[in-house]
C-alpha positions as a LaTeX table, in Angstrom:
\begin{tabular}{lrrr}
\hline
Residue & $x$ (\AA) & $y$ (\AA) & $z$ (\AA) \\
\hline
Unk1 & $-3.30$ & 14.94 & $-12.38$ \\
Unk2 & $-0.58$ & 12.52 & $-11.31$ \\
Unk3 & $-3.24$ & 9.97 & $-10.34$ \\
Unk4 & $-4.84$ & 10.16 & $-13.77$ \\
Unk5 & $-1.50$ & 9.87 & $-15.57$ \\
Unk6 & $-0.39$ & 6.97 & $-13.35$ \\
Unk7 & $-3.59$ & 5.07 & $-13.95$ \\
Unk8 & $-4.35$ & 5.61 & $-17.58$ \\
Unk9 & $-1.11$ & 6.37 & $-19.35$ \\
Unk10 & $-0.65$ & 3.89 & $-22.20$ \\
Unk11 & 2.86 & 3.36 & $-23.45$ \\
Unk12 & 5.54 & 5.67 & $-22.15$ \\
Unk13 & 8.95 & 4.61 & $-20.92$ \\
Unk14 & 8.94 & 1.45 & $-18.86$ \\
Unk15 & 11.12 & 1.70 & $-15.79$ \\
Unk16 & 12.73 & $-1.62$ & $-14.94$ \\
Unk17 & 11.77 & $-3.37$ & $-11.76$ \\
Unk18 & 14.45 & $-3.11$ & $-9.14$ \\
Unk19 & 15.63 & $-4.33$ & $-5.77$ \\
Unk20 & 13.74 & $-2.29$ & $-3.17$ \\
Unk21 & 14.27 & $-2.33$ & 0.58 \\
Unk22 & 10.86 & $-1.88$ & 2.19 \\
Unk23 & 12.34 & $-0.46$ & 5.38 \\
Unk24 & 13.96 & 2.42 & 3.46 \\
Unk25 & 10.77 & 3.32 & 1.61 \\
Unk26 & 8.64 & 3.06 & 4.76 \\
Unk27 & 11.09 & 5.25 & 6.69 \\
Unk28 & 10.91 & 7.91 & 3.96 \\
Unk29 & 7.11 & 7.88 & 3.89 \\
Unk30 & 6.74 & 7.72 & 7.67 \\
Unk31 & 8.99 & 10.77 & 8.08 \\
Unk32 & 6.19 & 12.76 & 6.44 \\
Unk33 & 3.34 & 11.19 & 8.38 \\
Unk34 & 4.88 & 11.00 & 11.83 \\
Unk35 & 5.46 & 14.74 & 11.77 \\
Unk36 & 1.85 & 15.50 & 10.85 \\
Unk37 & $-0.26$ & 17.15 & 13.49 \\
Unk38 & $-3.72$ & 15.80 & 14.12 \\
Unk39 & $-5.69$ & 13.09 & 15.81 \\
Unk40 & $-4.23$ & 10.22 & 13.77 \\
Unk41 & $-1.19$ & 8.33 & 15.04 \\
Unk42 & 1.12 & 6.69 & 12.50 \\
Unk43 & 3.35 & 3.77 & 13.36 \\
Unk44 & 5.58 & 1.29 & 11.53 \\
Unk45 & 6.82 & $-2.17$ & 12.47 \\
Unk46 & 9.14 & $-3.45$ & 9.77 \\
Unk47 & 11.20 & $-6.60$ & 10.18 \\
Unk48 & 14.76 & $-5.33$ & 9.58 \\
Unk49 & 15.82 & $-8.72$ & 8.19 \\
Unk50 & 13.32 & $-8.64$ & 5.32 \\
Unk51 & 14.79 & $-9.41$ & 1.93 \\
Unk52 & 14.55 & $-6.75$ & $-0.78$ \\
Unk53 & 11.39 & $-6.95$ & $-2.89$ \\
Unk54 & 10.70 & $-6.63$ & $-6.61$ \\
Unk55 & 9.18 & $-3.19$ & $-7.18$ \\
Unk56 & 10.01 & 0.38 & $-8.13$ \\
Unk57 & 10.92 & 2.55 & $-5.15$ \\
Unk58 & 8.99 & 5.64 & $-6.29$ \\
Unk59 & 5.92 & 3.53 & $-7.04$ \\
Unk60 & 6.07 & 1.79 & $-3.67$ \\
Unk61 & 6.12 & 5.25 & $-2.07$ \\
Unk62 & 3.07 & 6.20 & $-4.14$ \\
Unk63 & 1.28 & 3.01 & $-3.08$ \\
Unk64 & 2.00 & 3.66 & 0.59 \\
Unk65 & 0.95 & 7.31 & 0.38 \\
Unk66 & $-2.35$ & 6.29 & $-1.26$ \\
Unk67 & $-2.98$ & 3.70 & 1.45 \\
Unk68 & $-1.99$ & 6.02 & 4.30 \\
Unk69 & $-4.19$ & 8.79 & 2.93 \\
Unk70 & $-7.17$ & 6.42 & 2.77 \\
Unk71 & $-6.46$ & 5.31 & 6.33 \\
Unk72 & $-6.06$ & 8.91 & 7.48 \\
Unk73 & $-9.43$ & 9.80 & 5.97 \\
Unk74 & $-10.99$ & 6.80 & 7.73 \\
Unk75 & $-9.73$ & 8.05 & 11.10 \\
Unk76 & $-12.64$ & 8.89 & 13.29 \\
Unk77 & $-11.55$ & 10.00 & 16.73 \\
Unk78 & $-8.57$ & 11.12 & 18.76 \\
Unk79 & $-6.10$ & 8.28 & 18.97 \\
Unk80 & $-6.92$ & 6.56 & 15.69 \\
Unk81 & $-3.92$ & 4.39 & 14.83 \\
Unk82 & $-2.56$ & 3.65 & 11.36 \\
Unk83 & 0.25 & 1.09 & 11.18 \\
Unk84 & 2.51 & $-0.21$ & 8.45 \\
Unk85 & 3.66 & $-3.74$ & 9.20 \\
Unk86 & 6.01 & $-5.85$ & 7.07 \\
Unk87 & 7.11 & $-9.43$ & 7.61 \\
Unk88 & 8.01 & $-12.58$ & 5.72 \\
Unk89 & 5.03 & $-14.31$ & 4.18 \\
Unk90 & 7.13 & $-17.30$ & 3.20 \\
Unk91 & 10.60 & $-17.83$ & 1.74 \\
Unk92 & 9.76 & $-16.12$ & $-1.55$ \\
Unk93 & 7.26 & $-13.45$ & $-0.52$ \\
Unk94 & 6.97 & $-10.46$ & 1.80 \\
Unk95 & 3.74 & $-9.32$ & 3.42 \\
Unk96 & 3.33 & $-5.54$ & 3.66 \\
Unk97 & 0.19 & $-4.29$ & 5.42 \\
Unk98 & $-1.41$ & $-0.95$ & 6.17 \\
Unk99 & $-3.76$ & $-1.39$ & 9.12 \\
Unk100 & $-6.12$ & 1.20 & 10.56 \\
Unk101 & $-8.73$ & 1.17 & 13.29 \\
Unk102 & $-10.90$ & 3.69 & 11.47 \\
Unk103 & $-14.50$ & 3.53 & 10.29 \\
Unk104 & $-14.05$ & 0.46 & 8.09 \\
Unk105 & $-15.67$ & $-0.35$ & 4.75 \\
Unk106 & $-19.18$ & $-1.75$ & 4.40 \\
Unk107 & $-19.35$ & $-5.34$ & 3.16 \\
Unk108 & $-21.48$ & $-4.37$ & 0.14 \\
Unk109 & $-18.93$ & $-1.70$ & $-0.84$ \\
Unk110 & $-15.81$ & $-3.86$ & $-0.49$ \\
Unk111 & $-16.11$ & $-5.63$ & $-3.89$ \\
Unk112 & $-16.02$ & $-2.27$ & $-5.71$ \\
Unk113 & $-13.08$ & $-0.54$ & $-4.01$ \\
Unk114 & $-10.58$ & $-1.27$ & $-6.80$ \\
Unk115 & $-12.84$ & 0.09 & $-9.54$ \\
Unk116 & $-11.49$ & 3.26 & $-11.17$ \\
Unk117 & $-13.41$ & 6.37 & $-10.13$ \\
Unk118 & $-15.27$ & 4.55 & $-7.35$ \\
Unk119 & $-15.26$ & 6.42 & $-4.06$ \\
Unk120 & $-17.36$ & 6.64 & $-0.94$ \\
Unk121 & $-16.17$ & 10.23 & $-0.38$ \\
Unk122 & $-17.22$ & 13.37 & $-2.21$ \\
Unk123 & $-13.61$ & 14.57 & $-2.57$ \\
Unk124 & $-10.94$ & 12.82 & $-4.62$ \\
Unk125 & $-10.85$ & 11.11 & $-7.98$ \\
Unk126 & $-11.54$ & 7.57 & $-6.75$ \\
Unk127 & $-8.34$ & 6.31 & $-8.33$ \\
Unk128 & $-6.17$ & 5.62 & $-5.28$ \\
Unk129 & $-6.90$ & 1.92 & $-4.81$ \\
Unk130 & $-7.12$ & 1.29 & $-8.56$ \\
Unk131 & $-3.61$ & 2.72 & $-8.89$ \\
Unk132 & $-2.38$ & 0.68 & $-5.92$ \\
Unk133 & $-3.70$ & $-2.51$ & $-7.50$ \\
Unk134 & $-2.29$ & $-1.69$ & $-10.94$ \\
Unk135 & 1.20 & $-0.93$ & $-9.57$ \\
Unk136 & 1.39 & $-3.92$ & $-7.24$ \\
Unk137 & 0.28 & $-6.26$ & $-10.03$ \\
Unk138 & 2.91 & $-4.75$ & $-12.36$ \\
Unk139 & 5.55 & $-5.91$ & $-9.86$ \\
Unk140 & 4.08 & $-9.44$ & $-9.79$ \\
Unk141 & 2.44 & $-8.88$ & $-6.42$ \\
Unk142 & $-1.10$ & $-9.13$ & $-5.07$ \\
Unk143 & $-3.38$ & $-6.81$ & $-3.09$ \\
Unk144 & $-6.22$ & $-7.79$ & $-0.80$ \\
Unk145 & $-8.40$ & $-5.85$ & 1.62 \\
Unk146 & $-10.27$ & $-6.97$ & 4.71 \\
Unk147 & $-12.48$ & $-4.59$ & 6.64 \\
Unk148 & $-15.11$ & $-4.50$ & 9.33 \\
Unk149 & $-17.46$ & $-1.56$ & 9.62 \\
Unk150 & $-16.72$ & 0.34 & 12.81 \\
Unk151 & $-13.47$ & $-1.54$ & 13.46 \\
Unk152 & $-11.04$ & $-0.71$ & 10.66 \\
Unk153 & $-9.36$ & $-1.93$ & 7.52 \\
Unk154 & $-6.28$ & $-3.94$ & 6.60 \\
Unk155 & $-4.77$ & $-3.66$ & 3.13 \\
Unk156 & $-2.33$ & $-6.51$ & 2.47 \\
Unk157 & 0.30 & $-6.52$ & $-0.26$ \\
Unk158 & 2.09 & $-9.75$ & $-1.11$ \\
Unk159 & 5.36 & $-8.86$ & $-2.81$ \\
Unk160 & 7.96 & $-11.09$ & $-4.41$ \\
Unk161 & 11.38 & $-11.12$ & $-2.83$ \\
Unk162 & 14.19 & $-9.98$ & $-5.12$ \\
Unk163 & 15.88 & $-13.39$ & $-4.85$ \\
Unk164 & 12.74 & $-15.12$ & $-6.19$ \\
Unk165 & 12.10 & $-12.73$ & $-9.09$ \\
Unk166 & 12.63 & $-15.42$ & $-11.74$ \\
Unk167 & 10.20 & $-17.78$ & $-10.01$ \\
Unk168 & 6.57 & $-17.44$ & $-11.11$ \\
\hline
\end{tabular}
């Protein structure tokens, strides 16, 4: 239900963008995933000197949970690794990536992954990546995905640093 309301809710109160420290959000989310039992390993490598980004903390958590869940579902064997990596893209941007070495996404499927209600799985609403894209764009950021079948997937978010928020 939350996915549907996040994706399609017109109007409603607009929460102002704020100064978000990626390392804090990632630590919160990783506390849940690192404690999970299973064949998937979760890891984070966040540059502690990253500037704050323009986002909404709760939405960034939602984005990361969506991406980590997709990566978890793509895990195939014991030892599958899912990593969150964040670094400076340039002086005004931050690169935040979720990288997995799971099953990957077929090249003919890749162009459709951000479509609402598109899914390659029988479970789920197919809204996860559509929501990710909508939220990241609402912060003035960009999302891209690269994937190789049988090797894994990298979802890259380019986020504006808080200091550059007035620069378009």
